Coordinates of N, CA and C in Angstrom, one line a residue:
M1 N -66.9 1.6 -43.5 CA -66.2 0.4 -44.0 C -65.1 0.3 -42.9
H2 N -64.7 -1.2 -42.5 CA -63.7 -1.3 -41.8 C -63.1 -2.7 -42.1
R3 N -61.9 -2.8 -41.5 CA -61.1 -4.1 -41.8 C -62.0 -5.2 -41.1
G4 N -62.0 -6.3 -41.9 CA -62.7 -7.5 -41.3 C -61.7 -8.3 -40.7
D5 N -60.4 -8.2 -41.0 CA -59.3 -8.8 -40.5 C -58.4 -8.2 -39.4
E6 N -57.7 -8.8 -38.7 CA -57.1 -8.1 -37.7 C -56.0 -7.2 -38.3
S7 N -55.7 -6.1 -37.8 CA -54.7 -5.2 -38.5 C -54.3 -4.2 -37.5
G8 N -52.9 -3.8 -37.6 CA -52.2 -2.9 -36.9 C -52.9 -1.5 -37.2
T9 N -53.3 -1.2 -38.5 CA -54.0 -0.2 -38.8 C -55.3 0.0 -38.2
T10 N -56.0 -0.9 -37.9 CA -57.2 -0.9 -37.0 C -56.9 -0.5 -35.7
G11 N -55.9 -1.3 -35.0 CA -55.5 -1.0 -33.6 C -55.0 0.4 -33.4
N12 N -54.3 1.1 -34.4 CA -53.8 2.4 -34.3 C -55.1 3.3 -34.4
F13 N -56.0 3.1 -35.4 CA -57.1 3.9 -35.6 C -58.0 3.9 -34.2
L14 N -58.1 2.7 -33.5 CA -58.9 2.6 -32.3 C -58.2 3.4 -31.2
K15 N -56.8 3.3 -31.3 CA -56.1 4.0 -30.2 C -56.4 5.6 -30.4
Y16 N -56.4 6.1 -31.7 CA -56.8 7.5 -32.0 C -58.1 7.8 -31.3
L17 N -59.1 7.1 -31.6 CA -60.4 7.4 -31.1 C -60.6 7.3 -29.6
E18 N -59.9 6.4 -29.0 CA -59.8 6.3 -27.5 C -59.3 7.6 -27.0
A19 N -58.0 8.1 -27.6 CA -57.6 9.3 -27.1 C -58.2 10.6 -27.4
A20 N -58.9 10.5 -28.6 CA -59.6 11.8 -29.0 C -61.1 11.8 -28.4
A21 N -61.7 10.7 -28.0 CA -63.1 10.9 -27.2 C -63.0 9.5 -26.3
P22 N -62.3 9.8 -25.1 CA -62.3 8.7 -24.3 C -63.6 8.4 -23.6
E23 N -64.6 9.3 -23.5 CA -65.9 9.1 -22.9 C -66.8 8.6 -23.6
A24 N -66.6 8.6 -25.1 CA -67.3 8.0 -26.2 C -66.9 6.6 -26.7
W25 N -65.5 6.6 -26.7 CA -65.1 5.4 -27.4 C -64.6 4.4 -26.2
T26 N -65.6 3.3 -26.0 CA -65.3 2.5 -24.9 C -65.0 1.0 -25.3
Y27 N -64.8 1.0 -26.5 CA -64.6 -0.5 -27.1 C -63.3 -1.1 -27.2
G28 N -62.2 -0.5 -26.7 CA -60.9 -0.9 -26.6 C -60.1 -0.6 -27.9
T29 N -58.9 -1.0 -27.8 CA -57.9 -0.8 -28.8 C -57.4 -1.9 -29.5
E30 N -58.0 -3.1 -29.5 CA -57.4 -4.3 -30.2 C -57.4 -4.2 -31.6
D31 N -56.6 -5.0 -32.3 CA -56.4 -5.0 -33.6 C -57.6 -5.5 -34.6
A32 N -58.9 -5.8 -33.9 CA -59.8 -6.1 -34.6 C -61.1 -5.1 -34.4
F33 N -61.8 -4.7 -35.5 CA -62.8 -3.6 -35.3 C -63.9 -4.3 -34.4
P34 N -64.7 -3.6 -33.5 CA -65.6 -4.3 -32.9 C -66.8 -4.6 -33.7
S35 N -67.1 -5.9 -33.7 CA -68.3 -6.5 -34.8 C -69.7 -5.9 -34.4
D36 N -69.9 -5.5 -33.1 CA -71.1 -5.2 -32.8 C -71.6 -3.7 -33.0
L37 N -70.4 -3.1 -33.8 CA -70.7 -1.6 -34.2 C -71.3 -1.8 -35.8
G38 N -71.4 -2.8 -36.3 CA -71.9 -2.8 -37.6 C -70.9 -2.4 -38.6
G39 N -71.5 -1.8 -39.8 CA -70.6 -1.3 -40.7 C -70.3 -2.3 -41.8
E40 N -69.6 -2.1 -42.8 CA -69.1 -3.2 -43.8 C -67.8 -3.5 -43.5
A41 N -67.5 -4.9 -43.4 CA -66.1 -5.2 -43.2 C -65.5 -5.7 -44.4
A42 N -64.3 -5.5 -44.7 CA -63.7 -5.9 -46.0 C -62.3 -6.5 -45.5
D43 N -61.7 -7.4 -46.4 CA -60.3 -7.8 -46.0 C -59.3 -7.0 -46.6
K44 N -58.4 -6.9 -45.7 CA -56.9 -6.1 -46.1 C -57.3 -4.7 -46.5
T45 N -56.2 -3.8 -46.7 CA -56.4 -2.5 -46.9 C -57.1 -2.3 -48.3
G46 N -56.6 -3.2 -49.3 CA -57.0 -3.1 -50.7 C -58.7 -3.2 -50.8
G47 N -59.1 -4.1 -49.9 CA -60.4 -4.5 -49.9 C -61.4 -3.2 -49.2
V48 N -60.8 -2.8 -48.2 CA -61.5 -1.6 -47.6 C -61.5 -0.2 -48.7
A49 N -60.3 -0.1 -49.5 CA -60.2 1.1 -50.4 C -61.3 0.7 -51.3
Q50 N -61.4 -0.5 -51.9 CA -62.4 -0.8 -53.0 C -64.0 -0.5 -52.3
A51 N -64.0 -0.9 -51.2 CA -65.4 -0.7 -50.6 C -65.8 0.6 -50.5
I52 N -64.9 1.5 -50.1 CA -65.1 2.8 -50.0 C -65.3 3.5 -51.4
A53 N -64.5 3.3 -52.2 CA -64.7 3.6 -53.7 C -66.0 3.3 -54.2
A54 N -66.6 2.2 -54.0 CA -67.7 1.6 -54.6 C -68.9 2.2 -53.9
G55 N -68.8 2.4 -52.6 CA -70.1 2.9 -51.9 C -70.3 4.4 -52.1
E56 N -71.4 4.9 -52.0 CA -72.0 6.2 -52.1 C -72.1 6.9 -50.6
G57 N -71.3 7.8 -50.3 CA -71.2 8.4 -49.0 C -70.7 7.5 -47.8
S58 N -69.8 6.6 -48.3 CA -69.1 5.7 -47.4 C -67.9 6.4 -46.8
I59 N -67.6 6.0 -45.7 CA -66.3 6.4 -45.0 C -65.6 5.0 -44.5
G60 N -64.4 5.2 -44.1 CA -63.6 4.1 -43.7 C -62.2 4.7 -43.2
Y61 N -61.3 3.7 -42.8 CA -59.9 4.3 -42.5 C -59.0 3.2 -43.3
L62 N -57.9 3.9 -43.7 CA -56.9 3.0 -44.4 C -55.8 3.8 -44.5
D63 N -54.6 3.3 -44.8 CA -53.2 3.9 -44.8 C -53.2 4.8 -46.1
A64 N -52.5 5.9 -46.0 CA -52.5 6.7 -47.0 C -52.1 6.3 -48.3
S65 N -51.2 5.3 -48.3 CA -50.8 4.9 -49.7 C -52.0 4.3 -50.5
A66 N -53.1 3.9 -49.7 CA -54.2 3.2 -50.5 C -55.4 4.4 -50.7
A67 N -55.1 5.6 -50.1 CA -56.1 6.4 -50.3 C -55.9 7.8 -51.3
T68 N -55.0 7.3 -52.2 CA -54.6 8.3 -53.1 C -55.7 8.7 -54.1
E69 N -56.8 7.7 -54.4 CA -57.7 8.1 -55.3 C -59.1 8.4 -54.5
L70 N -59.0 8.5 -53.2 CA -60.2 8.7 -52.5 C -60.1 10.2 -51.8
Q71 N -61.3 10.7 -51.5 CA -61.3 11.9 -50.8 C -60.9 11.7 -49.4
T72 N -60.1 12.5 -48.8 CA -59.6 12.3 -47.4 C -60.4 13.4 -46.3
A73 N -60.5 12.9 -45.1 CA -61.1 13.9 -44.2 C -60.0 14.7 -43.4
K74 N -60.3 16.0 -43.1 CA -59.6 16.5 -42.1 C -59.8 16.1 -40.8
V75 N -58.9 16.1 -39.8 CA -59.1 15.5 -38.6 C -58.8 16.6 -37.6
K76 N -59.6 16.7 -36.5 CA -59.3 17.8 -35.5 C -58.0 17.5 -34.7
S77 N -57.1 18.6 -34.6 CA -55.9 18.7 -34.1 C -55.8 19.9 -33.4
G78 N -56.0 19.9 -32.0 CA -56.0 21.2 -31.3 C -57.3 21.8 -31.7
E79 N -57.2 23.1 -32.1 CA -58.4 23.9 -32.4 C -58.6 23.9 -33.8
D80 N -57.8 23.2 -34.6 CA -58.0 23.2 -36.1 C -58.4 21.9 -36.5
F81 N -58.9 21.7 -37.8 CA -58.9 20.6 -38.5 C -57.8 20.6 -39.6
V82 N -57.0 19.4 -39.5 CA -55.9 19.2 -40.4 C -55.9 18.3 -41.5
A83 N -55.8 18.6 -42.6 CA -55.6 17.6 -43.7 C -54.5 16.8 -43.6
Y84 N -54.5 15.5 -44.3 CA -53.5 14.7 -44.3 C -52.4 15.2 -45.3
T85 N -51.1 15.3 -44.8 CA -49.8 15.5 -45.6 C -48.9 14.6 -44.9
P86 N -47.8 14.1 -45.8 CA -46.7 13.6 -45.0 C -46.3 14.3 -44.0
E87 N -46.0 15.7 -44.1 CA -45.4 16.6 -43.2 C -46.2 16.6 -41.9
A88 N -47.6 16.9 -42.1 CA -48.6 17.0 -40.9 C -48.6 15.6 -40.1
A89 N -48.4 14.5 -40.7 CA -48.4 13.2 -40.1 C -47.0 13.2 -39.3
A90 N -45.9 13.5 -40.0 CA -44.6 13.4 -39.3 C -44.5 14.4 -38.0
A91 N -45.4 15.4 -38.1 CA -45.5 16.4 -36.9 C -45.9 15.7 -35.7
V92 N -46.7 14.7 -35.7 CA -47.1 13.9 -34.6 C -45.9 13.1 -34.0
V93 N -45.1 12.4 -34.7 CA -44.1 11.7 -34.2 C -42.9 12.7 -33.6
A94 N -42.7 13.8 -34.3 CA -41.8 14.8 -33.9 C -42.2 15.3 -32.5
G95 N -43.5 15.7 -32.4 CA -44.0 16.3 -31.1 C -44.4 15.4 -30.0
S96 N -44.1 14.1 -30.3 CA -44.4 13.1 -29.2 C -43.4 12.6 -28.2
P97 N -43.6 12.3 -27.1 CA -42.4 11.9 -26.1 C -41.9 10.6 -26.6
K98 N -40.7 10.4 -26.3 CA -39.9 9.0 -26.4 C -40.5 8.1 -25.3
A99 N -40.7 6.9 -25.6 CA -41.2 5.9 -24.7 C -40.2 5.7 -23.7
E100 N -40.8 5.7 -22.4 CA -39.9 5.4 -21.2 C -39.5 4.0 -21.0
G101 N -38.3 3.8 -20.3 CA -38.0 2.4 -20.0 C -37.5 1.5 -21.0
R102 N -37.0 2.4 -22.1 CA -36.5 1.6 -23.2 C -34.8 1.7 -23.2
E103 N -34.3 0.9 -23.9 CA -32.8 0.9 -24.0 C -32.4 2.4 -24.8
A104 N -31.3 2.8 -24.7 CA -30.8 4.1 -25.1 C -30.8 4.0 -26.7
T105 N -30.6 2.9 -27.3 CA -30.6 2.6 -28.7 C -32.0 2.6 -29.3
D106 N -33.0 2.5 -28.5 CA -34.4 2.3 -29.0 C -35.0 3.7 -29.3
V107 N -35.2 3.9 -30.5 CA -35.8 5.2 -31.0 C -37.3 4.8 -31.2
V108 N -38.1 4.9 -30.0 CA -39.4 4.5 -30.0 C -40.2 5.7 -29.3
Y109 N -41.4 6.1 -29.8 CA -42.1 7.1 -29.3 C -43.6 6.6 -28.8
D110 N -44.0 7.4 -27.8 CA -45.4 7.2 -27.4 C -46.3 8.3 -28.1
L111 N -47.0 7.9 -29.1 CA -47.7 8.7 -30.0 C -48.6 9.7 -29.1
D112 N -48.7 10.9 -29.3 CA -49.6 11.8 -28.7 C -50.6 12.1 -29.8
Y113 N -51.6 11.4 -29.6 CA -52.7 11.6 -30.8 C -53.6 12.8 -30.6
T114 N -53.6 13.5 -29.7 CA -54.4 14.7 -29.5 C -53.7 16.1 -29.1
G115 N -52.4 16.0 -28.8 CA -51.7 17.2 -28.1 C -50.7 17.9 -29.0
V116 N -50.6 17.6 -30.3 CA -49.8 18.1 -31.1 C -50.4 19.0 -32.2
E117 N -50.3 20.2 -31.9 CA -51.0 21.4 -32.6 C -50.6 21.4 -34.1
G118 N -51.6 21.3 -34.9 CA -51.3 21.5 -36.3 C -50.8 20.1 -37.0
A119 N -50.9 19.0 -36.3 CA -50.4 17.7 -36.7 C -51.6 17.0 -37.1
Y120 N -51.3 16.0 -38.1 CA -52.5 15.0 -38.6 C -52.3 13.9 -37.7
P121 N -53.2 13.7 -36.7 CA -53.1 13.0 -35.5 C -53.2 11.3 -35.7
I122 N -53.6 10.9 -36.9 CA -53.8 9.3 -37.0 C -52.7 8.8 -37.8
V123 N -51.7 8.4 -37.2 CA -50.5 7.7 -37.9 C -50.2 6.6 -37.3
L124 N -49.4 5.7 -37.8 CA -48.9 4.5 -37.6 C -47.4 4.7 -37.8
V125 N -46.5 4.2 -36.9 CA -45.1 4.3 -37.2 C -44.6 3.0 -37.4
S126 N -43.7 2.8 -38.3 CA -43.0 1.7 -38.6 C -41.5 1.9 -38.1
Y127 N -41.1 0.6 -37.5 CA -39.8 0.6 -37.0 C -38.8 -0.4 -37.4
L128 N -37.6 0.0 -37.6 CA -36.6 -0.9 -38.1 C -36.1 -1.7 -36.7
I129 N -35.9 -3.0 -36.9 CA -35.4 -3.7 -35.6 C -34.3 -4.7 -36.0
G130 N -33.0 -4.5 -35.4 CA -32.1 -5.2 -35.7 C -31.4 -5.6 -34.4
C131 N -30.1 -6.5 -34.6 CA -29.5 -6.9 -33.4 C -28.4 -5.8 -33.0
Q132 N -28.1 -5.8 -31.8 CA -27.1 -4.8 -31.3 C -25.7 -5.4 -31.8
E133 N -25.6 -6.7 -31.9 CA -24.2 -7.2 -32.2 C -24.5 -8.5 -33.1
Y134 N -23.7 -8.6 -34.0 CA -23.7 -9.8 -35.0 C -22.4 -10.6 -34.8
A135 N -22.6 -11.8 -35.0 CA -21.1 -12.9 -34.9 C -20.5 -12.6 -36.1
D136 N -21.2 -12.3 -37.4 CA -20.5 -12.0 -38.6 C -20.4 -10.5 -38.8
S137 N -19.4 -9.9 -38.8 CA -19.3 -8.6 -39.2 C -19.6 -7.9 -40.3
A138 N -19.6 -8.9 -41.4 CA -20.2 -8.5 -42.8 C -21.7 -8.3 -42.7
K139 N -22.4 -9.2 -41.9 CA -23.8 -9.0 -41.7 C -24.1 -7.7 -41.0
A140 N -23.4 -7.3 -40.1 CA -23.4 -6.1 -39.2 C -23.4 -4.9 -40.2
E141 N -22.3 -5.1 -40.9 CA -22.2 -3.8 -42.0 C -23.3 -3.7 -43.0
L142 N -23.8 -4.9 -43.3 CA -25.0 -5.0 -44.3 C -26.1 -4.3 -43.6
V143 N -26.4 -4.8 -42.4 CA -27.7 -4.2 -41.6 C -27.5 -2.6 -41.4
K144 N -26.2 -2.3 -41.1 CA -26.1 -0.9 -41.0 C -26.1 0.0 -42.1
A145 N -25.8 -0.6 -43.4 CA -25.9 0.1 -44.5 C -27.3 0.1 -44.9
Y146 N -28.1 -0.9 -44.8 CA -29.7 -0.8 -44.9 C -30.3 0.2 -44.0
F147 N -29.9 0.2 -42.8 CA -30.5 1.1 -41.8 C -30.3 2.6 -42.3
N148 N -28.9 2.8 -42.6 CA -28.6 4.0 -43.1 C -29.2 4.6 -44.3
Y149 N -29.6 3.7 -45.2 CA -30.2 4.1 -46.4 C -31.6 4.5 -46.0
V150 N -32.3 3.7 -45.0 CA -33.8 3.9 -44.8 C -34.0 5.2 -44.1
I151 N -33.0 5.5 -43.4 CA -33.3 7.0 -42.6 C -32.6 8.0 -43.5
S152 N -32.1 7.8 -44.6 CA -31.5 9.0 -45.4 C -32.6 9.8 -45.9
P153 N -32.3 11.1 -46.2 CA -33.3 12.0 -46.8 C -33.9 11.3 -48.1
E154 N -32.9 10.7 -49.0 CA -33.4 10.2 -50.2 C -34.5 9.1 -50.1
A155 N -34.2 8.2 -49.2 CA -35.2 7.2 -48.9 C -36.4 7.7 -48.3
Q156 N -36.2 8.5 -47.4 CA -37.6 9.2 -46.8 C -38.3 9.9 -47.9
D157 N -37.8 10.7 -48.8 CA -38.4 11.4 -49.9 C -39.2 10.3 -50.9
A158 N -38.4 9.1 -51.1 CA -38.9 8.2 -52.0 C -40.2 7.4 -51.4
A159 N -40.1 7.1 -50.1 CA -41.2 6.6 -49.4 C -42.4 7.6 -49.3
A160 N -42.1 8.7 -49.2 CA -43.2 9.8 -49.0 C -43.8 9.8 -50.5
G161 N -43.1 9.8 -51.6 CA -43.6 9.9 -52.9 C -44.3 8.7 -53.3
V162 N -43.8 7.7 -53.0 CA -44.5 6.4 -53.6 C -45.7 5.9 -52.7
A163 N -45.5 6.1 -51.4 CA -46.5 5.4 -50.4 C -47.1 6.5 -49.6
G164 N -46.8 7.9 -49.7 CA -47.3 8.8 -48.8 C -46.9 8.7 -47.4
N165 N -45.7 8.1 -47.2 CA -45.1 7.9 -45.8 C -44.7 9.4 -45.2
A166 N -44.8 9.4 -44.1 CA -44.3 10.8 -43.4 C -42.9 10.6 -43.1
P167 N -42.1 11.6 -43.6 CA -40.5 11.4 -43.4 C -40.2 11.7 -42.1
I168 N -39.2 11.2 -41.5 CA -38.8 11.4 -40.2 C -38.1 12.9 -40.1
S169 N -38.0 13.4 -39.0 CA -37.6 14.6 -38.8 C -35.7 14.5 -38.6
D170 N -35.3 15.6 -38.8 CA -33.7 15.6 -38.7 C -33.3 15.2 -37.2
E171 N -34.1 15.5 -36.2 CA -33.8 15.2 -34.8 C -33.9 13.6 -34.8
I172 N -35.0 13.1 -35.3 CA -35.1 11.7 -35.3 C -34.1 10.9 -36.0
R173 N -33.9 11.6 -37.1 CA -32.8 10.9 -38.0 C -31.4 10.9 -37.1
S174 N -31.1 11.9 -36.5 CA -29.7 11.9 -35.5 C -29.8 10.8 -34.5
E175 N -31.1 10.7 -33.8 CA -31.2 9.7 -32.8 C -31.1 8.2 -33.5
A176 N -31.7 8.1 -34.5 CA -31.6 6.7 -35.3 C -30.1 6.4 -35.6
Q177 N -29.4 7.5 -36.2 CA -28.0 7.3 -36.6 C -27.2 7.1 -35.4
A178 N -27.4 7.7 -34.3 CA -26.7 7.3 -33.1 C -26.8 5.8 -32.8
A179 N -28.0 5.6 -32.8 CA -28.3 3.8 -32.6 C -27.7 3.0 -33.6
I180 N -27.7 3.3 -34.9 CA -27.1 2.6 -35.8 C -25.7 2.4 -35.7
D181 N -25.1 3.5 -35.4 CA -23.7 3.6 -35.2 C -23.2 2.5 -34.1
T182 N -24.0 2.2 -33.1 CA -23.5 1.2 -32.1 C -23.8 -0.1 -32.5
I183 N -24.1 -0.6 -33.7 CA -24.3 -2.0 -34.1 C -22.9 -2.4 -34.4
K184 N -22.6 -3.6 -33.9 CA -21.3 -4.2 -34.2 C -21.4 -5.6 -34.7

C-alpha cells in the first residue's frame, strides 16, 4: 500500500530506501511513489491506513499518528532491528549533522537515515518557520511565545502522546531557543 497522491511522507520514505539500499533503490526520491512498481494506491494518510487495515498480509508506510491500531515493523539500524518509539525516532535527528550553508538561526538537519546506531531511521522532521524581524513588535512577541511553547517539554510531551511525535532533544531545544531569542 502506498500513497496515490504526492506526499512529503512518500518522499521521506523513498529517501530512506535510497540511503539504506542505494544499489537496489534506483527510482528516485520524489514525493510521488513510482507507479510502475505496482501495489495499491490510496489517497492521504487515512486512506493508506484503511487499506492496510483492510488487507490481509499487507504492508505500507504512513506516519506514526496513523499507525496506532496497526502492527508496525522493526527497521534495520546498524546491526540491530529497531521498533518505532518516539525516542528511537528522535535519536536519528539528535545523531544527524546540522545542514551546512544555512544561517546560524536555522536549526536544520541532514538526516542520517542509516548511520545512527539504535535509532528508528525513517523519520520526517517538521520545522517552524518565522521571520527574523517583524514590523509590529506585538506580532514578534506572539511568534516568539508560540515558538517557545512548541519547543517546551510540555508541548513536546503532548505531541508525543497525541500523535506519536518524537520529542526534540535538550541540545536541539537549546539551539532552537537561541534562534527564537534573536527574533525582533
